[in-house]
Coordinates of C-alpha atoms and ligand atoms in Angstrom, one line a residue:
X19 CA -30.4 4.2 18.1
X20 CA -27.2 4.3 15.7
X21 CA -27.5 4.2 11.6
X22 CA -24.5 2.7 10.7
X23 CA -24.0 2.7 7.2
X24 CA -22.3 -0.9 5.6
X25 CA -20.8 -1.2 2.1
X26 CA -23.8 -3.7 0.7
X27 CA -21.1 -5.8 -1.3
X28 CA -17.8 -5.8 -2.4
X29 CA -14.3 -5.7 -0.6
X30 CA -15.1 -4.3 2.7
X31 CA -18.3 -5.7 3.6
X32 CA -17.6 -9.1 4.8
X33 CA -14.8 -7.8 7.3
X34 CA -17.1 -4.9 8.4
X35 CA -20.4 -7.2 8.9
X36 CA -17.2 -9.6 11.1
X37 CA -16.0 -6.5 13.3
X38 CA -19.9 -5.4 13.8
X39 CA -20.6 -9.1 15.0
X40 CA -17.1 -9.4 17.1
X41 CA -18.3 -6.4 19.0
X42 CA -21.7 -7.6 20.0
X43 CA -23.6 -5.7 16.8
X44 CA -25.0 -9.0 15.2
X45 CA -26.9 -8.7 12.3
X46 CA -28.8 -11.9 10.5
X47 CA -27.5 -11.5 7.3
X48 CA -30.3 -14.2 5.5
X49 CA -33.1 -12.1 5.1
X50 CA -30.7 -9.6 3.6
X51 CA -32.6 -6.1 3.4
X52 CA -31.7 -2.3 2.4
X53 CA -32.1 -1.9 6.6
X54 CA -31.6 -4.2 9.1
X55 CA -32.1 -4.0 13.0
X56 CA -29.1 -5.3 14.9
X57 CA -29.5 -7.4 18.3
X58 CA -27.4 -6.9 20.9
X59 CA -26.9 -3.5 20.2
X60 CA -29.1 -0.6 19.7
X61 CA -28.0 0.3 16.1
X62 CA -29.7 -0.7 12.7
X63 CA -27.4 -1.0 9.4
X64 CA -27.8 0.7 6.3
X65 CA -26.6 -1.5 3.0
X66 CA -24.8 1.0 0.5
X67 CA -22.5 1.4 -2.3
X68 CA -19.2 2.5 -0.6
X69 CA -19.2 5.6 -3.1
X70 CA -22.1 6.6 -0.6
X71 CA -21.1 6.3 2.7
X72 CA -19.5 9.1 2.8
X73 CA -22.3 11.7 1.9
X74 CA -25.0 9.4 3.7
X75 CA -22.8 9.9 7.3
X76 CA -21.9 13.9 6.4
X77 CA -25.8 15.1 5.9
X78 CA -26.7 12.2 8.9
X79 CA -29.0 9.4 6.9
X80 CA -26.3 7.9 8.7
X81 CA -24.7 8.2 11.7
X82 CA -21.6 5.9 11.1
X83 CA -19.9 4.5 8.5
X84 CA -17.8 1.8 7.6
X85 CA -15.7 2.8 4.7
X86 CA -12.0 2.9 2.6
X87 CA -10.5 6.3 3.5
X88 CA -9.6 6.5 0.1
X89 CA -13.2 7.1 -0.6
X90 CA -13.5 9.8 2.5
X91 CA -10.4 11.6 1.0
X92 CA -12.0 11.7 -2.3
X93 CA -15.1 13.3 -1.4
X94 CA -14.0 15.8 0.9
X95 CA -16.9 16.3 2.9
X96 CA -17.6 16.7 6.4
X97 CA -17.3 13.8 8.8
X98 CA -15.1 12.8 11.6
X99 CA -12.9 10.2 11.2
X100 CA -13.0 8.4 14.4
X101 CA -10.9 5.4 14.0
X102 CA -8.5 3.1 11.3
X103 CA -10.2 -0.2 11.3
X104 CA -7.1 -2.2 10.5
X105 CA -8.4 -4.0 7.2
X106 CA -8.9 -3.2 3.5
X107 CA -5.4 -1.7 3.2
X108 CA -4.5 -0.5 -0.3
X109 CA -2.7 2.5 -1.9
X110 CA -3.2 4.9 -4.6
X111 CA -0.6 4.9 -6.9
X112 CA 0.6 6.2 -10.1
X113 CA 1.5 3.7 -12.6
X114 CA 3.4 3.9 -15.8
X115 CA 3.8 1.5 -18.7
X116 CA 6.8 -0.4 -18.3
X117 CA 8.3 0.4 -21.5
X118 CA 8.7 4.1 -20.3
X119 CA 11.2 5.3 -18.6
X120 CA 10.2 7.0 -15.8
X121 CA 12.0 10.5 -14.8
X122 CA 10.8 11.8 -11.6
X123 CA 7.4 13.6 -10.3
X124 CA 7.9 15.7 -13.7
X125 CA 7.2 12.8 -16.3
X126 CA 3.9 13.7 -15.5
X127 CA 3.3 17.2 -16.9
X128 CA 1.5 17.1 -19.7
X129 CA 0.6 13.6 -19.5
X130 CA -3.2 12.1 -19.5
X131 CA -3.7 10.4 -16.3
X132 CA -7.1 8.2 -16.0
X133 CA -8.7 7.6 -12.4
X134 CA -11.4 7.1 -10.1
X135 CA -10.0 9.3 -7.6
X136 CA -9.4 12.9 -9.5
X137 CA -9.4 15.2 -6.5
X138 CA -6.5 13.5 -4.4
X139 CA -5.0 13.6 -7.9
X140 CA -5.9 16.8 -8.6
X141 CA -4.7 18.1 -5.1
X142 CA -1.4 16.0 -5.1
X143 CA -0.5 17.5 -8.6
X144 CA -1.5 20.9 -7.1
X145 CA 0.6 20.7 -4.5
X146 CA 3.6 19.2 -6.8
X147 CA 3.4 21.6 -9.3
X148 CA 2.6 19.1 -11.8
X149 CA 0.6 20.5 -14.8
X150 CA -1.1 17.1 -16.2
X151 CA -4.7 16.4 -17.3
X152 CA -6.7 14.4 -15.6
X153 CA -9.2 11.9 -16.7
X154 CA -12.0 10.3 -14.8
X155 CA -13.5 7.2 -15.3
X156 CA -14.8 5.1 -13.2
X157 CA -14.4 1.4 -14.2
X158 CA -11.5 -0.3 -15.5
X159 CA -8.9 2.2 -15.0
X160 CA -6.0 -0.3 -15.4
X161 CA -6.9 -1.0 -19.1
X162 CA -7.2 2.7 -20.0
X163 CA -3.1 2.9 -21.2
X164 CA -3.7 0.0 -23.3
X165 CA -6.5 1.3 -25.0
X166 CA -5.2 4.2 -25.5
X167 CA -6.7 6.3 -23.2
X168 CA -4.3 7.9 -21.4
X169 CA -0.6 7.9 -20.9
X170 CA -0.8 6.5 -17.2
X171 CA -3.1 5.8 -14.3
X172 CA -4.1 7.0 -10.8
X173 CA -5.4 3.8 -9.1
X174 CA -5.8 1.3 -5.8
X175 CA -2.8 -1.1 -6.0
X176 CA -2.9 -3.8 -3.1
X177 CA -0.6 -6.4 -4.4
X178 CA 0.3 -4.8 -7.5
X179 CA -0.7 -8.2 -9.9
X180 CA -3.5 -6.0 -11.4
X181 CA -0.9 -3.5 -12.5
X182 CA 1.8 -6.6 -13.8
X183 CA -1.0 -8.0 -15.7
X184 CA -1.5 -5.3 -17.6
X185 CA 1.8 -3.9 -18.1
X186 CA 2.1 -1.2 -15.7
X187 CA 4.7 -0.5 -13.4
X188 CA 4.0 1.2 -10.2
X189 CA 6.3 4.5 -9.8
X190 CA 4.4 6.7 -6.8
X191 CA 3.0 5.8 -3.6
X192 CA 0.5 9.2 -2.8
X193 CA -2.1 8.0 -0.6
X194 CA -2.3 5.0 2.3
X195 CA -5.9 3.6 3.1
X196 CA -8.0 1.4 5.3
X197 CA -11.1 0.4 6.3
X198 CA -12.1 3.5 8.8
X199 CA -15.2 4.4 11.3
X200 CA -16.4 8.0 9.9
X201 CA -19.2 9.4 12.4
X202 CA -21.8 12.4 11.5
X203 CA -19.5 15.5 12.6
X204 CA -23.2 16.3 14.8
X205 CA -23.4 13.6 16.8
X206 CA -26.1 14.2 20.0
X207 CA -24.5 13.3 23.0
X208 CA -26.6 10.0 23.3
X209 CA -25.2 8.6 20.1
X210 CA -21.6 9.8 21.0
X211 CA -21.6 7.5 24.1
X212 CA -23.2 4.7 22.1
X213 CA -20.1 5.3 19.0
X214 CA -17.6 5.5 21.9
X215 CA -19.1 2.3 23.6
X216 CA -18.4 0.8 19.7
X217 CA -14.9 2.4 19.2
X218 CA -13.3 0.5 22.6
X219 CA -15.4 -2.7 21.5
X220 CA -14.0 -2.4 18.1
X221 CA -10.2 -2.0 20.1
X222 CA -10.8 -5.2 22.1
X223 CA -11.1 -7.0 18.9
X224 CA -8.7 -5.6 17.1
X225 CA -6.3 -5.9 20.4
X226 CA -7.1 -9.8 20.3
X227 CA -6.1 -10.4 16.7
X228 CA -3.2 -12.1 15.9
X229 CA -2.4 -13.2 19.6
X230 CA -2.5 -16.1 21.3
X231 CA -2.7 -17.2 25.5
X232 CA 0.6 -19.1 25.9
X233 CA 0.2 -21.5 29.2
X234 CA 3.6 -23.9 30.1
X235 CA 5.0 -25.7 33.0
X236 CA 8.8 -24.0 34.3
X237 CA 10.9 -25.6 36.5
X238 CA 11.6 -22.5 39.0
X239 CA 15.3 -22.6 38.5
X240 CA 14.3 -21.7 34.7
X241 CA 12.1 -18.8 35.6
X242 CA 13.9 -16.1 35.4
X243 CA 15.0 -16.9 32.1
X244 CA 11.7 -18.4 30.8
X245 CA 10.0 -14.3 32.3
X246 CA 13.0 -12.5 30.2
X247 CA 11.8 -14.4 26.9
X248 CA 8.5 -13.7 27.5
X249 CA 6.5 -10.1 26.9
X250 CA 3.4 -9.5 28.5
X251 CA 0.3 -6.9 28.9
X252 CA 2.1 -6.0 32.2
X253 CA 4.0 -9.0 33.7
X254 CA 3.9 -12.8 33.3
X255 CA 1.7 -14.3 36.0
X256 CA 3.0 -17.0 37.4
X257 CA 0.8 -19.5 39.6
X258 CA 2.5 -22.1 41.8
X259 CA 1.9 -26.2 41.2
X260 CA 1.4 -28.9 43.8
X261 CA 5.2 -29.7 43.4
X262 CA 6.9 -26.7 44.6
X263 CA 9.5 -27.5 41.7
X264 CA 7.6 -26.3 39.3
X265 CA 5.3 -23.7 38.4
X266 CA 2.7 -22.3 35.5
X267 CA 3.1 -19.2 33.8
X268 CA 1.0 -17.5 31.3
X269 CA 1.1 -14.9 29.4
X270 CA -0.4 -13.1 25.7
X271 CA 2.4 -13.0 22.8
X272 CA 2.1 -12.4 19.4
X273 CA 1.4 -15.4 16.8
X274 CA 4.0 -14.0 14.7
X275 CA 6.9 -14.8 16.9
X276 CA 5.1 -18.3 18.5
X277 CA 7.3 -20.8 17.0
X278 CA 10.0 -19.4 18.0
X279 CA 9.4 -18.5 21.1
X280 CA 8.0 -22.3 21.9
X281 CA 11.4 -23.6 20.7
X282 CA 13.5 -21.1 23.2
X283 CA 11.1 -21.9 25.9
X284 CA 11.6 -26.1 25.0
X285 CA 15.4 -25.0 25.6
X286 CA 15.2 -23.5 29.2
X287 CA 12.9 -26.4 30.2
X288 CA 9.4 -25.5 30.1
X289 CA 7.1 -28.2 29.3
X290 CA 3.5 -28.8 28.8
X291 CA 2.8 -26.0 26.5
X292 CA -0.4 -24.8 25.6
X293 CA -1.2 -22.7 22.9
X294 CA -4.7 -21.1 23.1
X295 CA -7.1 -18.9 21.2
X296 CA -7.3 -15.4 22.5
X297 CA -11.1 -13.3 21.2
X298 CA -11.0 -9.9 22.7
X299 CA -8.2 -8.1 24.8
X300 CA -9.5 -5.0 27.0
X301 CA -6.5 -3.0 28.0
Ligands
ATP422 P1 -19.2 -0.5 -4.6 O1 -20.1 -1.4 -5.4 O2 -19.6 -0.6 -3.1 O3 -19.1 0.8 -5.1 P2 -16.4 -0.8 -5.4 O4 -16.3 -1.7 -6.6 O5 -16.3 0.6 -5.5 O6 -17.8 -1.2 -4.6 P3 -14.6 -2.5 -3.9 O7 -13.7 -3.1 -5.1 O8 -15.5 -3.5 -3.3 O9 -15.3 -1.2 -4.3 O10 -13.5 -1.9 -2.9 C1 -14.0 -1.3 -1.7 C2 -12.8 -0.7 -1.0 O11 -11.8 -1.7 -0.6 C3 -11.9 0.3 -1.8 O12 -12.5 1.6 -1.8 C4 -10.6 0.3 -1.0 O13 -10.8 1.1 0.2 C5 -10.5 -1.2 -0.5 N1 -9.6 -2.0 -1.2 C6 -8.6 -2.8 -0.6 N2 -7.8 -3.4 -1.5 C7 -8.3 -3.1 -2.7 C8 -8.0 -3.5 -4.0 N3 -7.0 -4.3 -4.3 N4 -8.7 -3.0 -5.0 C9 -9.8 -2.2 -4.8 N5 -10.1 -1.8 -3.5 C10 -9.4 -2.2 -2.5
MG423 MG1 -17.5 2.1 -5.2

């Protein structure tokens, strides 16, 4: 059986408990415990602090994790990053007080910097040749300029109204995260198959998201034209209708693009559209 560690609450845990349940790991979340047996799937979830996840999958009280690989990237340690989960995306970046004016890379020597995240500071100065002095705290980094703490801040910025709010200006992008799957580097052979059973599960769903099953009616002397608008997993397929005027083709395309696309297809004659759901594509 798998130990997948969970962050217990907070940012990430709702999406991971969604992705664990999308792939067939469903855990009742009512009688909330420390560790819970999954159905479906033969894993059991451990409830942590996301600061944890990390050393809980590297000495193997876990065999998985769920985590930001901001946090894996701070801690350093041993684990195998298997896959990028596709939520929780944020940055660390350097921010200034917007009444500075801010120089370059080199505004930073000799400046106090407060984070949460000193060693992908530390490392990123290192490897700048920034001579600055770092100051950790964990907490409300964003208020430490104000406060008169430090000169500037090392921090997550998603949208960057944190930052506005408090009178910082963002001025360097060092580090991109996301949600990732981190896996005990000493995985036996059993639990490998059973992550890489999870991993293309995981895929599936992430395949399926933002895509929808597009069905219409197409006059056959519009075919050609409605296929060239159309992408597709390999090719449209096209099923013939009792009037041999006509016929139905299908096909996945993105939600992005939908509205769009429905208009052009309205414009080469293709009627009866349906737009449909799509859950899980396995390529
Ligand atoms: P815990 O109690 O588990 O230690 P936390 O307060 O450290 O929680 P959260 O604020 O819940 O952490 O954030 C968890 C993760 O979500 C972050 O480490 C990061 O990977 C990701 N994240 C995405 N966007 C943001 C954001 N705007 N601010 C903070 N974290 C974000
Ligand atoms: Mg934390």
């Amino acid at each position: 059986m798998l130990r997948i560690a969970v962050q217990a609450k907070g940012r990430l845990n709702e999406q991971s408990m969604e992705l664990l349940n999308e792939a067939g790991v469903s855990v009742n979340m009512e009688k909330r415990k420390f560790l819970v047996r999954a159905e479906g799937f033969p894993a059991e979830i451990i409830f942590l602090r996301d600061d944890d996840i990390p050393q809980t999958v590297a000495i193997g009280a876990a065999d998985l994790g769920i985590v930001g690989y901001n946090e894996v990237a701070e801690k350093g340690l041993e684990v195998s990053q298997l896959q990028k989960l596709g939520f929780g995306g944020c940055r660390l970046s350097l921010a200034i007080p917007k009444s500075e004016t801010y120089t370059g890379l080199e505004y930073f020597n000799g400046k106090r910097i407060a984070t949460s995240y000193p060693e992908i500071l530390r490392k990123f100065f290192e490897q700048n040749g920034i001579d600055a002095q770092i100051h950790t705290i964990t907490g409300s980094v964003e208020i430490a300029p104000t406060a008169g703490l430090a000169d500037a801040i090392f921090d997550i910025v998603s949208s960057g109204g944190t930052l506005v709010s408090n009178g910082l200006v963002e001025v360097e992008k060092v580090v991109y995260s996301e949600a990732v799957l981190i896996a005990n580097p000493e995985l036996s052979e059993e639990k490998m198959a059973l992550a890489r059973q999870l991993m293309s599960r995981f895929e599936a769903v992430r395949n399926g998201q933002g895509k929808k099953y597009l069905l219409m009616n197409v006059p056959m002397t519009a075919l050609d034209d409605a296929i060239s608008l159309l992408p597709a997993m390999r090719s449209p397929t096209v099923i013939p209708l009792a009037n041999s005027d006509w016929c139905s083709l299908q096909t996945v395309v993105d939600e992005k693009n939908l509205w769009n696309l429905i208009e052009s297809l309205k414009e080469i004659g293709a009627e009866g559209i349906l737009v449909l759901s799509l859950d899980k594509i396995v390529l």
